[in-house]
Each structure stands twice: as structure tokens, then as C-alpha cells.
Amino acid sequence: MTRRGTKVLRTIACAVGALAITAGCSHADEAVRTPDSPAPHVRADDAVRALVPAAVRKRGVLRVAMMNNYKPYSYTVAGKQTGVLPEMVRAVAQVMGVKAEITSVDFSSILTGLQAHRYDIGMGEYFVYQDRLQVADFVTEWSNYDSFIVSASSDYRPRTVADVCGRRIAVLVGSSGVPAMESGRAKCAASGAAAPQMRTYSMMSGAVLALTSNRVDAVLTGHEVGVALKQDGVAVRSSGRVGGGPTATAVSRGADTAGLPEAIAAAYRRLIADGAYKTIHTRWGTDYGVIDDPTVYRPGDTPPKYGE
């Protein structure tokens, strides 16, 4: 990963989980690693299964919309979706006594798919915002914060959104980085500084390629992305801490999924109690954000507060 030029860009794209055809990689699993430790064994729990809506239980399948191309959350290795999210949702489904059917969906399209009832749940590490509660229910299952990913050779070391003035910042479409950048824009305007340029990307691979090709000064995204890139030998570093708080699984709202948020929460609690939840996060290096007790959020509930 230390070679320069086109090969570096192609390898970086693979390292963040881009599909082989996207970056021209020779193999879908090139330059990616999976944990050495085994995944935990998970059994069905009758008490949790009793909470699963009848339509889902009868179908025997939990239909999951999940972002892909985003290591370590979810990416493709040898044609199979892997990462902390696929592993976690398969464990959740096993506790519920059903099978997880995962469909790769762009992050910005997951909630739309839930509204159309094409999927039962959406996995994208959602922050719970009031506008999102208008279209789906949410079950918290982890905690995270955003950091700036910058080139290791750059002198730019942003700490907060007040440090984005006059800079080109990449964010993922529909992510928490978008409102964070709007806050940064307002701070810059209030101080009379130059406005930042926010550039949006549908896949993290595109944002990272923009950084490595000097088209942006930083990528504002979940802290774990910088950790994963460094583990793969990419010459970047994480800087600062922006926002942060509980992230959640989104749940479709409809007759067939009534009661599903409670079943999902119960499944997470079972996995937490038996240690499988912590084992999965430890395997993927995301154990810094484990939680003790999932919370269900519905319309009318006050969402968590997220700092800048």
C-alpha cells in the first residue's frame, strides 16, 4: 500500500471495501482483511422469538437493507458481504429464530426502501434524528462519533467543525457529516472566515479517493473508517472528534412489522448478556462504542442529543 500512482488509488478503493468493478481491482477481496478470531456461536431464544411479528416469523426471513463498500461496517469479500454489520444482523436473526436476507443498498436509499416496505430493517449506523423518526422506528445498538480523515503528510489537523473554514471537506450523502458541515458553515460565517466547500459522495471509496488525489482536504466520517484505513496501511490519520452518541438500527413501520423494534431490542439484549455482542465488536475493532442497553425510539419520542 506504499506504492504511488494509480495502483495506490486502486488498492485504497479495495481497502475501503469498493466492489471490484468499481475500482478495477482484480479480486473482490484484494487488500482487505477479516478478523482472525472465530465468530461467536449464537442460538435462538424462544422468549425473543415470541416477540417477532407473525408475518416475519411465518416468512422465516428478516429482510435487511444494508449499506456496503464501507469497511469495517459492511463490504464484499469473495462475493460475500462481511463486516461488523452483516455479522451482527445475522446474530440478531439467529436469536430471533429467522434468517437474515441482506440486500446492498446505498445509505441514502435505505430509509426510502423501509418506507416502501421492501425491507424490514435498515443497517447503516443511524444517528436518531427527529426527521428520521417521521419515516421509521429506531433501536440503538452502538455508539460512535465522527472524525476528520486527513493525509498523513498534511499539516491540516482539524479538531472541530470550527476548523473547516475555507477547506474542501468530503462527506457521505445522508450521513451525520452533512448537518455537522452546515454547523461549520454557520460558524465560519459568524466569524467572517471563508466558507467551506462540502463535497458529497455516495460511497466512502469515492470520498477517500478524493482525499488521496488531493481533491479534498479531509473526509468527515465515522471514527472507525480512519482506524480501518490505517490498519490496511493507507497513509491517513484521524483528527478531532465531532458529534457522537448512540447509533441505531432503522425499522420499517407497518402492519407486518408492528412490534419488531421490541424484538430487535430484545435480540440485542440477549447478545449483550451472553457476550456475543462484545465479541463481534471486538473482532472488528469497534468495541470502543459498545452499549449496555438498547433503546427503542418512535414518533413523539425525544431523540438523543448529539454534540458538535
mmCIF file of C-alpha atoms in Angstrom:
data_model
loop_
_atom_site.group_PDB
_atom_site.id
_atom_site.type_symbol
_atom_site.label_atom_id
_atom_site.label_comp_id
_atom_site.label_asym_id
_atom_site.label_seq_id
_atom_site.Cartn_x
_atom_site.Cartn_y
_atom_site.Cartn_z
ATOM 1 C CA MET A 1 0.000 0.000 0.000
ATOM 2 C CA THR A 2 3.046 2.300 -0.087
ATOM 3 C CA ARG A 3 3.385 2.376 -3.885
ATOM 4 C CA ARG A 4 2.432 5.630 -5.641
ATOM 5 C CA GLY A 5 0.136 6.403 -8.556
ATOM 6 C CA THR A 6 -2.830 4.547 -9.966
ATOM 7 C CA LYS A 7 -2.085 1.267 -8.176
ATOM 8 C CA VAL A 8 -2.288 3.070 -4.836
ATOM 9 C CA LEU A 9 -5.687 4.539 -5.650
ATOM 10 C CA ARG A 10 -6.996 1.165 -6.797
ATOM 11 C CA THR A 11 -5.726 -0.543 -3.661
ATOM 12 C CA ILE A 12 -7.192 2.125 -1.399
ATOM 13 C CA ALA A 13 -10.564 1.701 -3.088
ATOM 14 C CA CYS A 14 -10.408 -2.018 -2.353
ATOM 15 C CA ALA A 15 -9.265 -1.367 1.213
ATOM 16 C CA VAL A 16 -12.405 0.618 1.963
ATOM 17 C CA GLY A 17 -14.487 -2.176 0.501
ATOM 18 C CA ALA A 18 -15.301 -0.979 -3.027
ATOM 19 C CA LEU A 19 -16.623 -3.606 -5.398
ATOM 20 C CA ALA A 20 -14.018 -4.980 -7.786
ATOM 21 C CA ILE A 21 -15.682 -3.475 -10.832
ATOM 22 C CA THR A 22 -15.799 -0.017 -9.231
ATOM 23 C CA ALA A 23 -12.050 0.347 -8.798
ATOM 24 C CA GLY A 24 -10.840 -2.088 -11.430
ATOM 25 C CA CYS A 25 -9.467 -4.488 -8.800
ATOM 26 C CA SER A 26 -8.582 -7.975 -9.899
ATOM 27 C CA HIS A 27 -10.315 -9.620 -6.927
ATOM 28 C CA ALA A 28 -13.155 -8.504 -4.674
ATOM 29 C CA ASP A 29 -11.133 -9.492 -1.599
ATOM 30 C CA GLU A 30 -7.881 -7.756 -2.627
ATOM 31 C CA ALA A 31 -6.237 -5.742 0.182
ATOM 32 C CA VAL A 32 -8.913 -6.485 2.771
ATOM 33 C CA ARG A 33 -8.670 -8.477 5.981
ATOM 34 C CA THR A 34 -11.208 -10.302 8.080
ATOM 35 C CA PRO A 35 -10.665 -10.992 11.804
ATOM 36 C CA ASP A 36 -8.560 -13.981 12.785
ATOM 37 C CA SER A 37 -10.778 -14.907 15.746
ATOM 38 C CA PRO A 38 -13.906 -17.015 15.111
ATOM 39 C CA ALA A 39 -17.379 -15.524 15.062
ATOM 40 C CA PRO A 40 -19.417 -16.347 18.189
ATOM 41 C CA HIS A 41 -21.904 -19.203 18.159
ATOM 42 C CA VAL A 42 -25.445 -17.892 18.626
ATOM 43 C CA ARG A 43 -28.632 -19.815 19.452
ATOM 44 C CA ALA A 44 -32.293 -18.970 19.040
ATOM 45 C CA ASP A 45 -34.078 -17.626 22.105
ATOM 46 C CA ASP A 46 -37.740 -18.661 22.489
ATOM 47 C CA ALA A 47 -38.625 -15.550 24.512
ATOM 48 C CA VAL A 48 -37.211 -13.285 21.804
ATOM 49 C CA ARG A 49 -38.823 -15.315 19.025
ATOM 50 C CA ALA A 50 -42.218 -14.820 20.683
ATOM 51 C CA LEU A 51 -41.810 -11.045 20.179
ATOM 52 C CA VAL A 52 -41.181 -11.345 16.429
ATOM 53 C CA PRO A 53 -44.215 -10.190 14.359
ATOM 54 C CA ALA A 54 -46.217 -13.091 12.969
ATOM 55 C CA ALA A 55 -45.627 -12.060 9.333
ATOM 56 C CA VAL A 56 -41.845 -12.114 9.800
ATOM 57 C CA ARG A 57 -41.966 -15.359 11.781
ATOM 58 C CA LYS A 58 -44.094 -17.053 9.105
ATOM 59 C CA ARG A 59 -41.798 -15.823 6.335
ATOM 60 C CA GLY A 60 -38.787 -17.063 8.284
ATOM 61 C CA VAL A 61 -36.706 -14.251 6.840
ATOM 62 C CA LEU A 62 -35.680 -10.850 8.176
ATOM 63 C CA ARG A 63 -35.280 -8.599 5.127
ATOM 64 C CA VAL A 64 -32.312 -6.325 5.722
ATOM 65 C CA ALA A 65 -31.256 -3.264 3.714
ATOM 66 C CA MET A 66 -27.595 -2.592 4.365
ATOM 67 C CA MET A 67 -25.012 -0.154 3.099
ATOM 68 C CA ASN A 68 -21.978 -1.777 1.515
ATOM 69 C CA ASN A 69 -18.480 -0.646 0.450
ATOM 70 C CA TYR A 70 -17.820 0.794 3.909
ATOM 71 C CA LYS A 71 -15.181 -1.036 5.923
ATOM 72 C CA PRO A 72 -15.388 -2.211 8.699
ATOM 73 C CA TYR A 73 -19.193 -1.834 8.678
ATOM 74 C CA SER A 74 -20.030 -3.797 5.555
ATOM 75 C CA TYR A 75 -18.040 -4.695 2.443
ATOM 76 C CA THR A 76 -17.590 -7.543 -0.006
ATOM 77 C CA VAL A 77 -15.001 -10.321 0.274
ATOM 78 C CA ALA A 78 -15.027 -13.154 -2.271
ATOM 79 C CA GLY A 79 -18.591 -12.265 -3.251
ATOM 80 C CA LYS A 80 -19.939 -12.303 0.319
ATOM 81 C CA GLN A 81 -20.981 -9.290 2.360
ATOM 82 C CA THR A 82 -18.866 -9.148 5.503
ATOM 83 C CA GLY A 83 -18.066 -6.746 8.325
ATOM 84 C CA VAL A 84 -19.462 -5.894 11.722
ATOM 85 C CA LEU A 85 -22.975 -5.121 10.426
ATOM 86 C CA PRO A 86 -23.570 -8.370 8.459
ATOM 87 C CA GLU A 87 -22.149 -10.389 11.332
ATOM 88 C CA MET A 88 -24.274 -8.580 13.912
ATOM 89 C CA VAL A 89 -27.539 -8.764 11.980
ATOM 90 C CA ARG A 90 -27.035 -12.474 11.274
ATOM 91 C CA ALA A 91 -26.605 -12.989 15.007
ATOM 92 C CA VAL A 92 -29.738 -10.927 15.686
ATOM 93 C CA ALA A 93 -31.720 -13.009 13.198
ATOM 94 C CA GLN A 94 -30.431 -16.257 14.727
ATOM 95 C CA VAL A 95 -31.585 -15.157 18.193
ATOM 96 C CA MET A 96 -34.988 -14.347 16.670
ATOM 97 C CA GLY A 97 -35.160 -17.780 15.006
ATOM 98 C CA VAL A 98 -35.183 -16.462 11.438
ATOM 99 C CA LYS A 99 -32.671 -15.978 8.630
ATOM 100 C CA ALA A 100 -31.191 -12.610 7.649
ATOM 101 C CA GLU A 101 -31.631 -11.787 3.958
ATOM 102 C CA ILE A 102 -29.227 -8.918 3.258
ATOM 103 C CA THR A 103 -29.588 -6.577 0.292
ATOM 104 C CA SER A 104 -26.899 -3.989 -0.504
ATOM 105 C CA VAL A 105 -28.450 -0.516 -0.676
ATOM 106 C CA ASP A 106 -26.858 2.936 -0.849
ATOM 107 C CA PHE A 107 -27.014 4.580 2.562
ATOM 108 C CA SER A 108 -29.148 7.446 1.241
ATOM 109 C CA SER A 109 -31.765 4.980 -0.095
ATOM 110 C CA ILE A 110 -32.213 2.709 2.931
ATOM 111 C CA LEU A 111 -34.974 4.705 4.637
ATOM 112 C CA THR A 112 -36.843 5.051 1.332
ATOM 113 C CA GLY A 113 -36.775 1.274 0.989
ATOM 114 C CA LEU A 114 -38.150 0.872 4.510
ATOM 115 C CA GLN A 115 -40.979 3.300 3.745
ATOM 116 C CA ALA A 116 -41.841 1.250 0.652
ATOM 117 C CA HIS A 117 -41.855 -1.898 2.853
ATOM 118 C CA ARG A 118 -39.270 -3.601 0.656
ATOM 119 C CA TYR A 119 -37.203 -4.296 3.793
ATOM 120 C CA ASP A 120 -37.952 -4.917 7.459
ATOM 121 C CA ILE A 121 -34.889 -3.182 8.891
ATOM 122 C CA GLY A 122 -32.039 -0.973 7.692
ATOM 123 C CA MET A 123 -28.459 -1.226 8.915
ATOM 124 C CA GLY A 124 -26.435 1.958 8.482
ATOM 125 C CA GLU A 125 -25.362 3.063 11.969
ATOM 126 C CA TYR A 126 -28.019 5.782 12.006
ATOM 127 C CA PHE A 127 -27.988 8.673 14.425
ATOM 128 C CA VAL A 128 -31.573 9.117 15.640
ATOM 129 C CA TYR A 129 -32.850 12.477 14.381
ATOM 130 C CA GLN A 130 -36.355 13.904 14.590
ATOM 131 C CA ASP A 131 -36.834 13.919 10.798
ATOM 132 C CA ARG A 132 -35.826 10.264 10.580
ATOM 133 C CA LEU A 133 -38.384 9.372 13.255
ATOM 134 C CA GLN A 134 -41.058 10.568 10.872
ATOM 135 C CA VAL A 135 -40.350 7.675 8.496
ATOM 136 C CA ALA A 136 -39.035 4.790 10.636
ATOM 137 C CA ASP A 137 -38.590 3.487 14.166
ATOM 138 C CA PHE A 138 -35.100 3.024 15.612
ATOM 139 C CA VAL A 139 -33.336 0.711 18.052
ATOM 140 C CA THR A 140 -29.992 1.907 19.417
ATOM 141 C CA GLU A 141 -27.219 -0.675 19.214
ATOM 142 C CA TRP A 142 -23.845 1.089 19.304
ATOM 143 C CA SER A 143 -22.244 4.495 19.935
ATOM 144 C CA ASN A 144 -19.919 6.413 17.654
ATOM 145 C CA TYR A 145 -18.535 9.825 16.749
ATOM 146 C CA ASP A 146 -17.129 11.422 13.608
ATOM 147 C CA SER A 147 -13.506 12.330 12.941
ATOM 148 C CA PHE A 148 -11.698 14.041 10.099
ATOM 149 C CA ILE A 149 -9.589 11.722 7.958
ATOM 150 C CA VAL A 150 -6.613 13.633 6.584
ATOM 151 C CA SER A 151 -3.496 12.697 4.681
ATOM 152 C CA ALA A 152 -0.684 11.602 6.988
ATOM 153 C CA SER A 153 1.635 14.063 5.256
ATOM 154 C CA SER A 154 -0.747 17.034 5.586
ATOM 155 C CA ASP A 155 -0.289 19.810 8.140
ATOM 156 C CA TYR A 156 -4.070 20.222 8.319
ATOM 157 C CA ARG A 157 -5.325 18.887 11.669
ATOM 158 C CA PRO A 158 -8.973 19.911 12.165
ATOM 159 C CA ARG A 159 -10.345 19.288 15.650
ATOM 160 C CA THR A 160 -13.938 20.580 15.401
ATOM 161 C CA VAL A 161 -16.324 21.892 12.756
ATOM 162 C CA ALA A 162 -14.981 25.376 13.504
ATOM 163 C CA ASP A 163 -11.807 24.285 11.679
ATOM 164 C CA VAL A 164 -13.389 23.713 8.254
ATOM 165 C CA CYS A 165 -13.390 27.334 7.070
ATOM 166 C CA GLY A 166 -12.079 27.655 3.529
ATOM 167 C CA ARG A 167 -11.465 23.914 3.310
ATOM 168 C CA ARG A 168 -12.784 21.224 0.950
ATOM 169 C CA ILE A 169 -14.481 18.562 3.062
ATOM 170 C CA ALA A 170 -15.936 15.287 1.793
ATOM 171 C CA VAL A 171 -18.942 13.671 3.472
ATOM 172 C CA LEU A 172 -21.175 10.697 2.704
ATOM 173 C CA VAL A 173 -24.621 11.544 1.309
ATOM 174 C CA GLY A 174 -27.237 11.499 4.080
ATOM 175 C CA SER A 175 -24.667 10.992 6.846
ATOM 176 C CA SER A 176 -24.197 12.882 10.109
ATOM 177 C CA GLY A 177 -21.378 14.774 8.388
ATOM 178 C CA VAL A 178 -23.913 16.810 6.397
ATOM 179 C CA PRO A 179 -25.557 18.641 9.346
ATOM 180 C CA ALA A 180 -22.133 18.878 11.018
ATOM 181 C CA MET A 181 -20.791 20.714 7.979
ATOM 182 C CA GLU A 182 -23.807 23.023 7.941
ATOM 183 C CA SER A 183 -22.955 23.889 11.530
ATOM 184 C CA GLY A 184 -19.350 24.509 10.486
ATOM 185 C CA ARG A 185 -20.500 26.730 7.630
ATOM 186 C CA ALA A 186 -22.534 28.819 10.093
ATOM 187 C CA LYS A 187 -19.551 29.148 12.449
ATOM 188 C CA CYS A 188 -17.334 30.291 9.605
ATOM 189 C CA ALA A 189 -19.896 32.872 8.501
ATOM 190 C CA ALA A 190 -20.273 34.180 12.058
ATOM 191 C CA SER A 191 -16.514 34.649 12.367
ATOM 192 C CA GLY A 192 -16.157 36.247 8.936
ATOM 193 C CA ALA A 193 -13.990 33.391 7.674
ATOM 194 C CA ALA A 194 -14.194 31.805 4.227
ATOM 195 C CA ALA A 195 -16.993 29.282 3.753
ATOM 196 C CA PRO A 196 -16.032 25.588 3.476
ATOM 197 C CA GLN A 197 -16.775 23.539 0.368
ATOM 198 C CA MET A 198 -18.801 20.449 1.250
ATOM 199 C CA ARG A 199 -18.480 17.692 -1.341
ATOM 200 C CA THR A 200 -20.807 14.712 -1.068
ATOM 201 C CA TYR A 201 -20.182 11.124 -2.155
ATOM 202 C CA SER A 202 -22.499 8.112 -2.298
ATOM 203 C CA MET A 203 -19.692 5.678 -1.358
ATOM 204 C CA MET A 204 -16.835 6.054 1.095
ATOM 205 C CA SER A 205 -14.382 4.740 -1.518
ATOM 206 C CA GLY A 206 -15.094 7.835 -3.635
ATOM 207 C CA ALA A 207 -14.529 10.174 -0.705
ATOM 208 C CA VAL A 208 -11.213 8.531 0.208
ATOM 209 C CA LEU A 209 -10.038 8.590 -3.404
ATOM 210 C CA ALA A 210 -10.833 12.306 -3.485
ATOM 211 C CA LEU A 211 -8.632 12.756 -0.417
ATOM 212 C CA THR A 212 -5.707 10.740 -1.733
ATOM 213 C CA SER A 213 -5.858 12.525 -5.098
ATOM 214 C CA ASN A 214 -5.820 15.928 -3.370
ATOM 215 C CA ARG A 215 -9.316 16.941 -4.475
ATOM 216 C CA VAL A 216 -10.451 17.426 -0.855
ATOM 217 C CA ASP A 217 -8.580 18.359 2.314
ATOM 218 C CA ALA A 218 -10.363 15.943 4.628
ATOM 219 C CA VAL A 219 -13.155 13.392 4.881
ATOM 220 C CA LEU A 220 -15.590 13.830 7.775
ATOM 221 C CA THR A 221 -16.946 10.410 8.710
ATOM 222 C CA GLY A 222 -17.218 7.828 11.459
ATOM 223 C CA HIS A 223 -14.078 7.411 13.538
ATOM 224 C CA GLU A 224 -13.852 3.713 12.670
ATOM 225 C CA VAL A 225 -13.195 4.435 8.992
ATOM 226 C CA GLY A 226 -9.864 6.096 9.723
ATOM 227 C CA VAL A 227 -8.938 3.227 12.039
ATOM 228 C CA ALA A 228 -9.696 0.658 9.324
ATOM 229 C CA LEU A 229 -7.760 2.566 6.662
ATOM 230 C CA LYS A 230 -4.677 2.847 8.872
ATOM 231 C CA GLN A 231 -4.868 -0.871 9.654
ATOM 232 C CA ASP A 232 -4.757 -1.509 5.908
ATOM 233 C CA GLY A 233 -1.652 0.640 5.528
ATOM 234 C CA VAL A 234 -3.253 3.710 3.932
ATOM 235 C CA ALA A 235 -1.266 6.885 4.699
ATOM 236 C CA VAL A 236 -4.008 8.740 6.581
ATOM 237 C CA ARG A 237 -4.732 9.700 10.162
ATOM 238 C CA SER A 238 -7.841 10.609 12.142
ATOM 239 C CA SER A 239 -8.122 14.044 13.699
ATOM 240 C CA GLY A 240 -10.612 15.544 16.139
ATOM 241 C CA ARG A 241 -13.954 14.444 17.460
ATOM 242 C CA VAL A 242 -17.249 15.725 16.040
ATOM 243 C CA GLY A 243 -20.678 14.950 17.435
ATOM 244 C CA GLY A 244 -21.211 11.481 18.750
ATOM 245 C CA GLY A 245 -23.806 9.435 20.531
ATOM 246 C CA PRO A 246 -25.929 6.317 20.056
ATOM 247 C CA THR A 247 -26.377 4.854 16.598
ATOM 248 C CA ALA A 248 -29.351 2.721 15.688
ATOM 249 C CA THR A 249 -30.958 0.089 13.505
ATOM 250 C CA ALA A 250 -33.847 1.522 11.474
ATOM 251 C CA VAL A 251 -37.091 -0.474 11.466
ATOM 252 C CA SER A 252 -39.867 -0.298 8.871
ATOM 253 C CA ARG A 253 -43.169 0.986 10.184
ATOM 254 C CA GLY A 254 -46.187 -1.041 9.047
ATOM 255 C CA ALA A 255 -48.713 -3.753 9.897
ATOM 256 C CA ASP A 256 -46.267 -6.610 9.187
ATOM 257 C CA THR A 257 -43.558 -5.100 11.397
ATOM 258 C CA ALA A 258 -45.627 -3.941 14.376
ATOM 259 C CA GLY A 259 -43.650 -4.938 17.460
ATOM 260 C CA LEU A 260 -40.454 -5.598 15.502
ATOM 261 C CA PRO A 261 -38.474 -2.803 17.247
ATOM 262 C CA GLU A 262 -39.067 -4.531 20.599
ATOM 263 C CA ALA A 263 -37.991 -7.877 19.128
ATOM 264 C CA ILE A 264 -34.813 -6.324 17.708
ATOM 265 C CA ALA A 265 -34.051 -4.662 21.062
ATOM 266 C CA ALA A 266 -34.612 -7.956 22.886
ATOM 267 C CA ALA A 267 -32.273 -9.738 20.476
ATOM 268 C CA TYR A 268 -29.543 -7.150 21.091
ATOM 269 C CA ARG A 269 -30.029 -7.529 24.860
ATOM 270 C CA ARG A 270 -29.673 -11.304 24.538
ATOM 271 C CA LEU A 271 -26.443 -10.892 22.553
ATOM 272 C CA ILE A 272 -25.133 -8.380 25.107
ATOM 273 C CA ALA A 273 -25.969 -10.680 28.015
ATOM 274 C CA ASP A 274 -24.259 -13.750 26.557
ATOM 275 C CA GLY A 275 -21.176 -11.836 25.374
ATOM 276 C CA ALA A 276 -21.665 -12.365 21.632
ATOM 277 C CA TYR A 277 -22.307 -8.647 21.064
ATOM 278 C CA LYS A 278 -18.974 -7.630 22.629
ATOM 279 C CA THR A 279 -17.150 -10.452 20.830
ATOM 280 C CA ILE A 280 -18.411 -9.304 17.427
ATOM 281 C CA HIS A 281 -17.410 -5.683 18.036
ATOM 282 C CA THR A 282 -14.022 -6.702 19.393
ATOM 283 C CA ARG A 283 -13.396 -8.796 16.278
ATOM 284 C CA TRP A 284 -13.912 -5.738 14.067
ATOM 285 C CA GLY A 285 -12.215 -3.126 16.255
ATOM 286 C CA THR A 286 -15.449 -1.289 17.023
ATOM 287 C CA ASP A 287 -15.674 -2.262 20.695
ATOM 288 C CA TYR A 288 -14.904 1.348 21.718
ATOM 289 C CA GLY A 289 -18.584 2.072 21.069
ATOM 290 C CA VAL A 290 -20.404 -0.839 22.744
ATOM 291 C CA ILE A 291 -23.544 -0.028 24.757
ATOM 292 C CA ASP A 292 -25.266 -1.731 27.697
ATOM 293 C CA ASP A 293 -28.961 -1.402 26.904
ATOM 294 C CA PRO A 294 -30.697 -0.753 23.541
ATOM 295 C CA THR A 295 -33.457 1.854 23.439
ATOM 296 C CA VAL A 296 -36.459 1.958 21.087
ATOM 297 C CA TYR A 297 -37.387 5.333 19.557
ATOM 298 C CA ARG A 298 -40.735 6.035 17.897
ATOM 299 C CA PRO A 299 -42.537 9.200 16.677
ATOM 300 C CA GLY A 300 -43.133 11.555 19.592
ATOM 301 C CA ASP A 301 -40.078 10.356 21.499
ATOM 302 C CA THR A 302 -37.304 12.828 22.228
ATOM 303 C CA PRO A 303 -34.246 11.698 20.267
ATOM 304 C CA PRO A 304 -30.789 11.565 21.829
ATOM 305 C CA LYS A 305 -28.712 14.740 21.908
ATOM 306 C CA TYR A 306 -25.651 14.743 19.711
ATOM 307 C CA GLY A 307 -22.856 17.215 20.336
ATOM 308 C CA GLU A 308 -20.994 19.158 17.670
#
